[in-house]
């Protein structure tokens, strides 16, 4: 039996009737951009995250970029300011920073959780440092109390890249409610995924929410009046309707992911495979189940030969990408090592028990004689 990394067809089939009804509702409405579905989803997602405002945008990258753009418009940031960001993140975190002519300063992660390490931030803070971008990598919350303490001590903005962490909780608070603002992605593979692209900015800051809402819509807060130089980055009605359906099932899906992750962590016993560490169960929503191995490529080949799909998130860190030649002299040995060793195993709310056991047995057999 082949084990897919994530079966989106199967995942969305569970809600097929509701999704089709939602699509018909949008079609029949005759209103397809910034209508009732987007407004309703914004209210529902803000309530879910425990914040006052949510603004639907075109994708997760735009969510982060528009947060920074909004803060520039409001005078909290200016070109050349530095943003502390984990070195071992997806390149979107860096792109949002440089798109706004700000400067990314990569910081090494905590080796246990892969998230940005508050203890390493102080050495990276300089006279132009203005913000911390905390990425909740793979679905586990970063140390937000620790990061908040550093931000408060140095007068920095604290921004959450929550693209992989919908629903993660610490002490009753969900991802997106800890920082000054947060960006989410609704790419189809996310725990809360649309049937196309989508994103959202969430915040308790009314001024930022209003500015982002204008910036996403050509810089307009009243039709045909453009006080700002904006962009076109709007969550459309159809995707908002899809997300409203799937939001109702998000917590249930998270619990299913946790069951798979718990079984992996209990049963995979192989000295060449290092399992992920969890601070607290509710803080991790297992967008990805990422193991480490010094023989990563051999492990991936081993799994592929047994019909098991896996992926590398991510093979090359942002500071070594050709897009950022100015960063390639930076020394980040732990980040570089993680990118050589990480491998994501199949996980998802529809992954069957026999498939889970197949992955476990294949991992346990790695390195054994045939």
mmCIF file of C-alpha atoms in Angstrom:
data_model
loop_
_atom_site.group_PDB
_atom_site.id
_atom_site.type_symbol
_atom_site.label_atom_id
_atom_site.label_comp_id
_atom_site.label_asym_id
_atom_site.label_seq_id
_atom_site.Cartn_x
_atom_site.Cartn_y
_atom_site.Cartn_z
ATOM 1 C CA UNK A 1 0.000 0.000 0.000
ATOM 2 C CA UNK A 2 1.306 3.425 -0.929
ATOM 3 C CA UNK A 3 1.185 6.073 1.798
ATOM 4 C CA UNK A 4 0.723 9.629 0.467
ATOM 5 C CA UNK A 5 2.250 12.544 2.298
ATOM 6 C CA UNK A 6 -1.153 14.276 2.469
ATOM 7 C CA UNK A 7 -4.268 13.305 0.512
ATOM 8 C CA UNK A 8 -6.125 16.570 -0.120
ATOM 9 C CA UNK A 9 -8.837 14.902 -2.168
ATOM 10 C CA UNK A 10 -9.674 12.585 0.741
ATOM 11 C CA UNK A 11 -9.350 15.374 3.286
ATOM 12 C CA UNK A 12 -11.843 17.656 1.532
ATOM 13 C CA UNK A 13 -14.209 14.837 0.541
ATOM 14 C CA UNK A 14 -15.335 14.671 4.166
ATOM 15 C CA UNK A 15 -16.983 18.074 3.778
ATOM 16 C CA UNK A 16 -17.951 17.765 0.117
ATOM 17 C CA UNK A 17 -21.669 18.424 0.568
ATOM 18 C CA UNK A 18 -21.075 21.467 2.777
ATOM 19 C CA UNK A 19 -18.381 22.831 0.484
ATOM 20 C CA UNK A 20 -20.634 22.461 -2.553
ATOM 21 C CA UNK A 21 -23.499 24.152 -0.725
ATOM 22 C CA UNK A 22 -21.184 27.008 0.272
ATOM 23 C CA UNK A 23 -19.980 27.360 -3.325
ATOM 24 C CA UNK A 24 -23.560 27.439 -4.584
ATOM 25 C CA UNK A 25 -24.381 30.088 -2.010
ATOM 26 C CA UNK A 26 -21.587 32.299 -3.328
ATOM 27 C CA UNK A 27 -22.520 31.710 -6.964
ATOM 28 C CA UNK A 28 -26.154 32.523 -6.279
ATOM 29 C CA UNK A 29 -25.266 35.680 -4.339
ATOM 30 C CA UNK A 30 -23.897 37.472 -7.393
ATOM 31 C CA UNK A 31 -21.246 39.158 -5.193
ATOM 32 C CA UNK A 32 -17.754 37.685 -5.469
ATOM 33 C CA UNK A 33 -15.224 40.105 -3.944
ATOM 34 C CA UNK A 34 -15.263 41.503 -0.366
ATOM 35 C CA UNK A 35 -18.829 40.503 0.374
ATOM 36 C CA UNK A 36 -20.721 38.814 3.171
ATOM 37 C CA UNK A 37 -18.678 35.603 3.166
ATOM 38 C CA UNK A 38 -15.392 37.417 3.736
ATOM 39 C CA UNK A 39 -16.919 39.631 6.423
ATOM 40 C CA UNK A 40 -18.412 36.606 8.192
ATOM 41 C CA UNK A 41 -15.186 34.596 8.003
ATOM 42 C CA UNK A 42 -13.180 37.537 9.339
ATOM 43 C CA UNK A 43 -15.483 37.733 12.356
ATOM 44 C CA UNK A 44 -15.447 33.977 12.930
ATOM 45 C CA UNK A 45 -11.682 33.602 12.568
ATOM 46 C CA UNK A 46 -10.982 36.587 14.833
ATOM 47 C CA UNK A 47 -13.238 35.029 17.467
ATOM 48 C CA UNK A 48 -11.527 31.660 17.051
ATOM 49 C CA UNK A 49 -8.064 33.208 17.520
ATOM 50 C CA UNK A 50 -9.244 35.344 20.430
ATOM 51 C CA UNK A 51 -8.505 38.732 18.858
ATOM 52 C CA UNK A 52 -10.623 41.734 17.896
ATOM 53 C CA UNK A 53 -9.782 41.952 14.192
ATOM 54 C CA UNK A 54 -9.079 39.669 11.240
ATOM 55 C CA UNK A 55 -8.468 40.927 7.709
ATOM 56 C CA UNK A 56 -8.629 38.428 4.856
ATOM 57 C CA UNK A 57 -5.874 38.777 2.254
ATOM 58 C CA UNK A 58 -4.663 36.934 -0.822
ATOM 59 C CA UNK A 59 -2.129 34.568 0.780
ATOM 60 C CA UNK A 60 0.144 34.031 3.754
ATOM 61 C CA UNK A 61 3.077 35.978 2.316
ATOM 62 C CA UNK A 62 0.850 38.997 1.759
ATOM 63 C CA UNK A 63 -0.407 38.693 5.337
ATOM 64 C CA UNK A 64 3.112 39.100 6.715
ATOM 65 C CA UNK A 65 4.076 41.721 4.159
ATOM 66 C CA UNK A 66 0.983 43.829 4.827
ATOM 67 C CA UNK A 67 1.573 43.724 8.587
ATOM 68 C CA UNK A 68 5.021 45.215 8.051
ATOM 69 C CA UNK A 69 3.720 47.622 5.417
ATOM 70 C CA UNK A 70 0.971 48.714 7.794
ATOM 71 C CA UNK A 71 3.436 49.393 10.569
ATOM 72 C CA UNK A 72 5.561 51.422 8.153
ATOM 73 C CA UNK A 73 2.515 53.463 7.162
ATOM 74 C CA UNK A 74 1.716 54.026 10.844
ATOM 75 C CA UNK A 75 5.266 55.171 11.628
ATOM 76 C CA UNK A 76 6.337 52.201 13.760
ATOM 77 C CA UNK A 77 8.844 50.990 11.149
ATOM 78 C CA UNK A 78 10.931 52.667 8.473
ATOM 79 C CA UNK A 79 13.143 51.467 5.645
ATOM 80 C CA UNK A 80 16.406 49.961 6.874
ATOM 81 C CA UNK A 81 15.015 48.805 10.207
ATOM 82 C CA UNK A 82 16.019 45.316 11.268
ATOM 83 C CA UNK A 83 13.668 42.412 11.976
ATOM 84 C CA UNK A 84 14.882 39.411 13.980
ATOM 85 C CA UNK A 85 13.694 36.208 12.309
ATOM 86 C CA UNK A 86 14.520 32.509 12.730
ATOM 87 C CA UNK A 87 17.163 31.363 10.281
ATOM 88 C CA UNK A 88 15.439 28.015 9.705
ATOM 89 C CA UNK A 89 12.123 29.225 8.349
ATOM 90 C CA UNK A 90 10.426 29.123 4.963
ATOM 91 C CA UNK A 91 11.639 31.921 2.707
ATOM 92 C CA UNK A 92 8.271 33.740 2.899
ATOM 93 C CA UNK A 93 9.246 35.114 6.316
ATOM 94 C CA UNK A 94 12.315 36.741 4.746
ATOM 95 C CA UNK A 95 10.493 37.879 1.598
ATOM 96 C CA UNK A 96 7.915 39.811 3.611
ATOM 97 C CA UNK A 97 10.733 41.663 5.345
ATOM 98 C CA UNK A 98 12.819 42.519 2.299
ATOM 99 C CA UNK A 99 9.747 43.390 0.217
ATOM 100 C CA UNK A 100 9.254 46.263 2.645
ATOM 101 C CA UNK A 101 12.913 47.312 2.392
ATOM 102 C CA UNK A 102 13.543 46.129 5.902
ATOM 103 C CA UNK A 103 16.521 43.993 6.926
ATOM 104 C CA UNK A 104 16.179 40.363 8.076
ATOM 105 C CA UNK A 105 18.534 39.343 10.864
ATOM 106 C CA UNK A 106 18.548 35.525 11.084
ATOM 107 C CA UNK A 107 18.739 34.005 14.570
ATOM 108 C CA UNK A 108 19.521 30.393 15.475
ATOM 109 C CA UNK A 109 16.678 28.214 16.803
ATOM 110 C CA UNK A 110 16.198 26.224 19.968
ATOM 111 C CA UNK A 111 17.603 22.792 18.971
ATOM 112 C CA UNK A 112 14.764 20.986 20.769
ATOM 113 C CA UNK A 113 11.742 22.761 19.259
ATOM 114 C CA UNK A 114 13.281 24.269 16.062
ATOM 115 C CA UNK A 115 11.656 27.601 17.017
ATOM 116 C CA UNK A 116 13.484 30.902 17.478
ATOM 117 C CA UNK A 117 15.411 30.919 20.744
ATOM 118 C CA UNK A 118 14.759 33.928 23.049
ATOM 119 C CA UNK A 119 18.144 33.366 24.706
ATOM 120 C CA UNK A 120 19.915 34.016 21.392
ATOM 121 C CA UNK A 121 18.001 37.180 20.559
ATOM 122 C CA UNK A 122 19.884 39.555 22.825
ATOM 123 C CA UNK A 123 23.158 39.122 20.948
ATOM 124 C CA UNK A 124 21.343 39.902 17.680
ATOM 125 C CA UNK A 125 19.686 43.125 18.839
ATOM 126 C CA UNK A 126 21.275 46.250 17.399
ATOM 127 C CA UNK A 127 20.470 49.972 17.192
ATOM 128 C CA UNK A 128 18.177 49.446 14.176
ATOM 129 C CA UNK A 129 16.300 46.427 15.567
ATOM 130 C CA UNK A 130 12.584 47.195 15.649
ATOM 131 C CA UNK A 131 10.726 43.868 15.635
ATOM 132 C CA UNK A 132 10.824 40.117 16.258
ATOM 133 C CA UNK A 133 9.101 37.786 13.812
ATOM 134 C CA UNK A 134 8.288 34.567 15.669
ATOM 135 C CA UNK A 135 7.567 31.618 13.384
ATOM 136 C CA UNK A 136 5.546 28.788 14.951
ATOM 137 C CA UNK A 137 7.431 26.238 12.891
ATOM 138 C CA UNK A 138 5.762 22.924 11.981
ATOM 139 C CA UNK A 139 2.759 23.818 14.174
ATOM 140 C CA UNK A 140 4.403 24.236 17.588
ATOM 141 C CA UNK A 141 4.130 27.589 19.350
ATOM 142 C CA UNK A 142 7.348 29.492 19.808
ATOM 143 C CA UNK A 143 8.237 30.568 23.360
ATOM 144 C CA UNK A 144 5.934 33.566 23.254
ATOM 145 C CA UNK A 145 6.319 34.580 26.935
ATOM 146 C CA UNK A 146 10.093 34.557 26.523
ATOM 147 C CA UNK A 147 9.915 36.471 23.259
ATOM 148 C CA UNK A 148 7.406 38.940 24.709
ATOM 149 C CA UNK A 149 9.763 39.661 27.611
ATOM 150 C CA UNK A 150 12.602 40.445 25.194
ATOM 151 C CA UNK A 151 10.295 42.573 23.037
ATOM 152 C CA UNK A 152 9.056 44.549 26.032
ATOM 153 C CA UNK A 153 12.563 45.081 27.430
ATOM 154 C CA UNK A 154 13.823 46.491 24.125
ATOM 155 C CA UNK A 155 10.662 48.193 22.874
ATOM 156 C CA UNK A 156 10.225 45.872 19.878
ATOM 157 C CA UNK A 157 7.165 44.829 17.919
ATOM 158 C CA UNK A 158 6.335 41.133 18.208
ATOM 159 C CA UNK A 159 4.869 39.620 15.039
ATOM 160 C CA UNK A 160 3.704 36.011 14.708
ATOM 161 C CA UNK A 161 4.191 34.044 11.520
ATOM 162 C CA UNK A 162 1.392 31.603 12.341
ATOM 163 C CA UNK A 163 1.087 30.101 8.864
ATOM 164 C CA UNK A 164 1.555 26.566 10.238
ATOM 165 C CA UNK A 165 -0.057 26.892 13.661
ATOM 166 C CA UNK A 166 -3.818 27.460 13.333
ATOM 167 C CA UNK A 167 -5.345 26.452 16.653
ATOM 168 C CA UNK A 168 -2.187 25.944 18.727
ATOM 169 C CA UNK A 169 -2.878 26.904 22.351
ATOM 170 C CA UNK A 170 -0.904 28.000 25.401
ATOM 171 C CA UNK A 171 -2.669 28.742 28.680
ATOM 172 C CA UNK A 172 -6.001 29.195 26.940
ATOM 173 C CA UNK A 173 -4.688 31.526 24.225
ATOM 174 C CA UNK A 174 -4.457 30.545 20.575
ATOM 175 C CA UNK A 175 -1.778 31.263 18.008
ATOM 176 C CA UNK A 176 -2.272 34.758 16.657
ATOM 177 C CA UNK A 177 -3.244 36.290 20.006
ATOM 178 C CA UNK A 178 0.209 36.607 21.579
ATOM 179 C CA UNK A 179 1.937 39.221 19.450
ATOM 180 C CA UNK A 180 1.068 42.687 18.201
ATOM 181 C CA UNK A 181 -0.159 41.074 14.987
ATOM 182 C CA UNK A 182 -0.038 37.709 13.230
ATOM 183 C CA UNK A 183 -0.114 36.440 9.679
ATOM 184 C CA UNK A 184 -1.864 33.209 8.663
ATOM 185 C CA UNK A 185 -1.798 31.215 5.445
ATOM 186 C CA UNK A 186 -4.739 29.183 4.148
ATOM 187 C CA UNK A 187 -2.766 27.361 1.458
ATOM 188 C CA UNK A 188 -4.610 24.065 0.766
ATOM 189 C CA UNK A 189 -2.118 21.913 2.736
ATOM 190 C CA UNK A 190 -2.425 23.956 5.940
ATOM 191 C CA UNK A 191 -4.364 22.647 8.925
ATOM 192 C CA UNK A 192 -7.009 25.206 7.949
ATOM 193 C CA UNK A 193 -6.655 25.165 4.185
ATOM 194 C CA UNK A 194 -8.734 26.767 1.466
ATOM 195 C CA UNK A 195 -9.336 25.262 -1.971
ATOM 196 C CA UNK A 196 -6.940 27.812 -3.386
ATOM 197 C CA UNK A 197 -4.747 30.533 -1.915
ATOM 198 C CA UNK A 198 -5.703 32.742 0.984
ATOM 199 C CA UNK A 199 -4.402 34.418 4.107
ATOM 200 C CA UNK A 200 -5.341 36.648 7.010
ATOM 201 C CA UNK A 201 -3.915 39.254 9.345
ATOM 202 C CA UNK A 202 -5.168 39.096 12.924
ATOM 203 C CA UNK A 203 -4.588 41.730 15.587
ATOM 204 C CA UNK A 204 -6.073 43.644 18.510
ATOM 205 C CA UNK A 205 -4.722 46.878 17.003
ATOM 206 C CA UNK A 206 -7.668 48.664 15.371
ATOM 207 C CA UNK A 207 -5.420 51.156 13.568
ATOM 208 C CA UNK A 208 -3.295 48.413 12.031
ATOM 209 C CA UNK A 209 -6.355 46.377 11.016
ATOM 210 C CA UNK A 210 -7.909 49.401 9.303
ATOM 211 C CA UNK A 211 -4.680 50.205 7.473
ATOM 212 C CA UNK A 212 -4.184 46.612 6.290
ATOM 213 C CA UNK A 213 -7.834 46.473 5.147
ATOM 214 C CA UNK A 214 -7.214 49.557 3.015
ATOM 215 C CA UNK A 215 -3.812 48.446 1.739
ATOM 216 C CA UNK A 216 -5.150 45.062 0.534
ATOM 217 C CA UNK A 217 -7.760 46.910 -1.569
ATOM 218 C CA UNK A 218 -5.667 49.310 -3.663
ATOM 219 C CA UNK A 219 -5.124 51.581 -0.650
ATOM 220 C CA UNK A 220 -8.818 52.430 -0.541
ATOM 221 C CA UNK A 221 -11.016 52.768 2.523
ATOM 222 C CA UNK A 222 -13.873 54.328 0.526
ATOM 223 C CA UNK A 223 -14.591 53.231 -3.047
ATOM 224 C CA UNK A 224 -12.556 55.201 -5.600
ATOM 225 C CA UNK A 225 -10.747 57.146 -2.854
ATOM 226 C CA UNK A 226 -7.148 56.060 -2.320
ATOM 227 C CA UNK A 227 -5.335 57.738 0.568
ATOM 228 C CA UNK A 228 -2.611 55.045 0.456
ATOM 229 C CA UNK A 229 -0.623 53.303 -2.269
ATOM 230 C CA UNK A 230 -2.049 49.850 -1.803
ATOM 231 C CA UNK A 231 -2.062 46.491 -3.547
ATOM 232 C CA UNK A 232 -4.655 43.991 -4.707
ATOM 233 C CA UNK A 233 -4.585 41.201 -2.100
ATOM 234 C CA UNK A 234 -8.124 40.238 -1.135
ATOM 235 C CA UNK A 235 -9.403 36.944 0.211
ATOM 236 C CA UNK A 236 -12.188 36.207 -2.257
ATOM 237 C CA UNK A 237 -15.734 35.206 -1.426
ATOM 238 C CA UNK A 238 -15.440 31.616 -2.628
ATOM 239 C CA UNK A 239 -12.395 30.821 -0.511
ATOM 240 C CA UNK A 240 -13.920 32.559 2.504
ATOM 241 C CA UNK A 241 -17.001 30.357 2.136
ATOM 242 C CA UNK A 242 -14.816 27.229 1.951
ATOM 243 C CA UNK A 243 -12.884 28.318 5.041
ATOM 244 C CA UNK A 244 -16.075 28.953 7.014
ATOM 245 C CA UNK A 245 -17.016 25.315 6.485
ATOM 246 C CA UNK A 246 -13.621 23.944 7.403
ATOM 247 C CA UNK A 247 -13.104 26.193 10.441
ATOM 248 C CA UNK A 248 -15.929 24.314 12.175
ATOM 249 C CA UNK A 249 -13.888 21.101 12.000
ATOM 250 C CA UNK A 250 -10.418 22.491 12.705
ATOM 251 C CA UNK A 251 -10.174 21.461 16.362
ATOM 252 C CA UNK A 252 -11.406 17.962 15.516
ATOM 253 C CA UNK A 253 -8.795 17.653 12.781
ATOM 254 C CA UNK A 254 -6.078 18.838 15.169
ATOM 255 C CA UNK A 255 -6.987 16.070 17.594
ATOM 256 C CA UNK A 256 -6.672 13.501 14.808
ATOM 257 C CA UNK A 257 -3.256 14.854 13.890
ATOM 258 C CA UNK A 258 -2.215 14.580 17.538
ATOM 259 C CA UNK A 259 -3.230 10.930 17.630
ATOM 260 C CA UNK A 260 -1.000 10.181 14.647
ATOM 261 C CA UNK A 261 1.885 12.164 16.131
ATOM 262 C CA UNK A 262 1.489 10.436 19.504
ATOM 263 C CA UNK A 263 1.588 7.012 17.851
ATOM 264 C CA UNK A 264 4.716 7.943 15.883
ATOM 265 C CA UNK A 265 6.438 9.234 19.010
ATOM 266 C CA UNK A 266 5.528 6.121 20.982
ATOM 267 C CA UNK A 267 6.451 3.531 18.384
ATOM 268 C CA UNK A 268 9.278 4.817 16.183
ATOM 269 C CA UNK A 269 12.397 3.509 17.843
ATOM 270 C CA UNK A 270 15.460 3.847 15.658
ATOM 271 C CA UNK A 271 18.792 5.300 16.835
ATOM 272 C CA UNK A 272 19.358 7.093 13.507
ATOM 273 C CA UNK A 273 15.985 8.898 13.685
ATOM 274 C CA UNK A 274 15.559 11.749 16.169
ATOM 275 C CA UNK A 275 11.908 12.408 17.019
ATOM 276 C CA UNK A 276 10.473 15.902 17.587
ATOM 277 C CA UNK A 277 10.209 17.219 21.137
ATOM 278 C CA UNK A 278 6.973 18.702 22.445
ATOM 279 C CA UNK A 279 6.809 21.352 25.148
ATOM 280 C CA UNK A 280 3.119 20.749 25.859
ATOM 281 C CA UNK A 281 0.593 18.749 23.852
ATOM 282 C CA UNK A 282 -1.846 21.606 23.256
ATOM 283 C CA UNK A 283 0.910 23.911 21.996
ATOM 284 C CA UNK A 284 1.503 21.703 18.937
ATOM 285 C CA UNK A 285 -1.025 21.181 16.133
ATOM 286 C CA UNK A 286 1.284 18.990 14.008
ATOM 287 C CA UNK A 287 1.052 20.720 10.678
ATOM 288 C CA UNK A 288 4.180 18.681 9.994
ATOM 289 C CA UNK A 289 5.797 15.748 11.784
ATOM 290 C CA UNK A 290 9.494 16.417 11.318
ATOM 291 C CA UNK A 291 12.218 13.988 12.318
ATOM 292 C CA UNK A 292 15.966 14.434 12.069
ATOM 293 C CA UNK A 293 18.559 12.028 10.751
ATOM 294 C CA UNK A 294 22.208 12.409 9.864
ATOM 295 C CA UNK A 295 21.319 10.009 7.017
ATOM 296 C CA UNK A 296 18.275 11.983 5.884
ATOM 297 C CA UNK A 297 18.610 11.321 2.165
ATOM 298 C CA UNK A 298 19.113 7.603 2.706
ATOM 299 C CA UNK A 299 16.079 7.542 5.015
ATOM 300 C CA UNK A 300 13.937 9.262 2.393
ATOM 301 C CA UNK A 301 15.059 6.741 -0.243
ATOM 302 C CA UNK A 302 14.325 3.904 2.177
ATOM 303 C CA UNK A 303 10.781 5.185 2.751
ATOM 304 C CA UNK A 304 10.177 5.796 -0.952
ATOM 305 C CA UNK A 305 11.171 2.208 -1.756
ATOM 306 C CA UNK A 306 8.400 1.131 0.614
ATOM 307 C CA UNK A 307 5.765 3.357 -1.000
ATOM 308 C CA UNK A 308 5.888 6.082 1.650
ATOM 309 C CA UNK A 309 5.999 9.711 0.577
ATOM 310 C CA UNK A 310 8.012 12.177 2.636
ATOM 311 C CA UNK A 311 9.147 15.756 2.127
ATOM 312 C CA UNK A 312 11.996 18.012 3.201
ATOM 313 C CA UNK A 313 10.932 21.238 4.913
ATOM 314 C CA UNK A 314 13.235 22.862 3.880
ATOM 315 C CA UNK A 315 16.353 21.748 1.961
ATOM 316 C CA UNK A 316 18.062 25.173 1.797
ATOM 317 C CA UNK A 317 17.735 27.876 4.491
ATOM 318 C CA UNK A 318 16.865 31.413 3.346
ATOM 319 C CA UNK A 319 20.289 32.862 4.131
ATOM 320 C CA UNK A 320 21.873 30.420 1.648
ATOM 321 C CA UNK A 321 19.374 31.008 -1.150
ATOM 322 C CA UNK A 322 20.627 32.766 -4.309
ATOM 323 C CA UNK A 323 17.939 35.403 -3.687
ATOM 324 C CA UNK A 324 19.919 36.628 -0.656
ATOM 325 C CA UNK A 325 23.589 36.830 -1.594
ATOM 326 C CA UNK A 326 24.101 39.546 1.026
ATOM 327 C CA UNK A 327 23.298 37.000 3.770
ATOM 328 C CA UNK A 328 25.466 34.103 2.633
ATOM 329 C CA UNK A 329 28.401 35.074 4.843
ATOM 330 C CA UNK A 330 26.303 34.667 7.988
ATOM 331 C CA UNK A 331 27.372 31.781 10.227
ATOM 332 C CA UNK A 332 24.380 29.711 11.377
ATOM 333 C CA UNK A 333 25.737 26.203 12.027
ATOM 334 C CA UNK A 334 22.655 24.819 13.799
ATOM 335 C CA UNK A 335 20.299 26.155 11.136
ATOM 336 C CA UNK A 336 22.473 24.679 8.402
ATOM 337 C CA UNK A 337 22.586 21.321 10.165
ATOM 338 C CA UNK A 338 18.806 21.199 10.625
ATOM 339 C CA UNK A 339 18.247 21.810 6.935
ATOM 340 C CA UNK A 340 20.565 18.898 6.132
ATOM 341 C CA UNK A 341 18.822 16.524 8.559
ATOM 342 C CA UNK A 342 15.069 17.242 8.671
ATOM 343 C CA UNK A 343 12.491 14.990 7.034
ATOM 344 C CA UNK A 344 8.701 15.280 7.254
ATOM 345 C CA UNK A 345 6.722 12.064 7.599
ATOM 346 C CA UNK A 346 3.109 11.661 6.409
ATOM 347 C CA UNK A 347 0.566 13.182 8.794
ATOM 348 C CA UNK A 348 -2.983 14.400 8.462
ATOM 349 C CA UNK A 349 -6.492 13.959 9.838
ATOM 350 C CA UNK A 350 -7.361 11.266 7.295
ATOM 351 C CA UNK A 351 -4.206 9.146 7.621
ATOM 352 C CA UNK A 352 -5.492 5.621 8.354
ATOM 353 C CA UNK A 353 -4.176 3.508 11.211
ATOM 354 C CA UNK A 354 -2.676 0.865 8.918
ATOM 355 C CA UNK A 355 -0.826 3.578 7.003
ATOM 356 C CA UNK A 356 0.532 4.960 10.274
ATOM 357 C CA UNK A 357 1.762 1.499 11.226
ATOM 358 C CA UNK A 358 3.357 1.077 7.797
ATOM 359 C CA UNK A 359 5.341 4.287 8.327
ATOM 360 C CA UNK A 360 6.374 3.156 11.805
ATOM 361 C CA UNK A 361 7.572 -0.244 10.627
ATOM 362 C CA UNK A 362 9.479 1.286 7.737
ATOM 363 C CA UNK A 363 11.243 3.718 10.077
ATOM 364 C CA UNK A 364 12.066 0.939 12.521
ATOM 365 C CA UNK A 365 13.574 -1.097 9.666
ATOM 366 C CA UNK A 366 15.840 1.728 8.527
ATOM 367 C CA UNK A 367 19.474 0.670 8.712
ATOM 368 C CA UNK A 368 18.644 -3.001 9.196
ATOM 369 C CA UNK A 369 19.944 -5.659 6.874
ATOM 370 C CA UNK A 370 17.424 -6.715 4.177
#
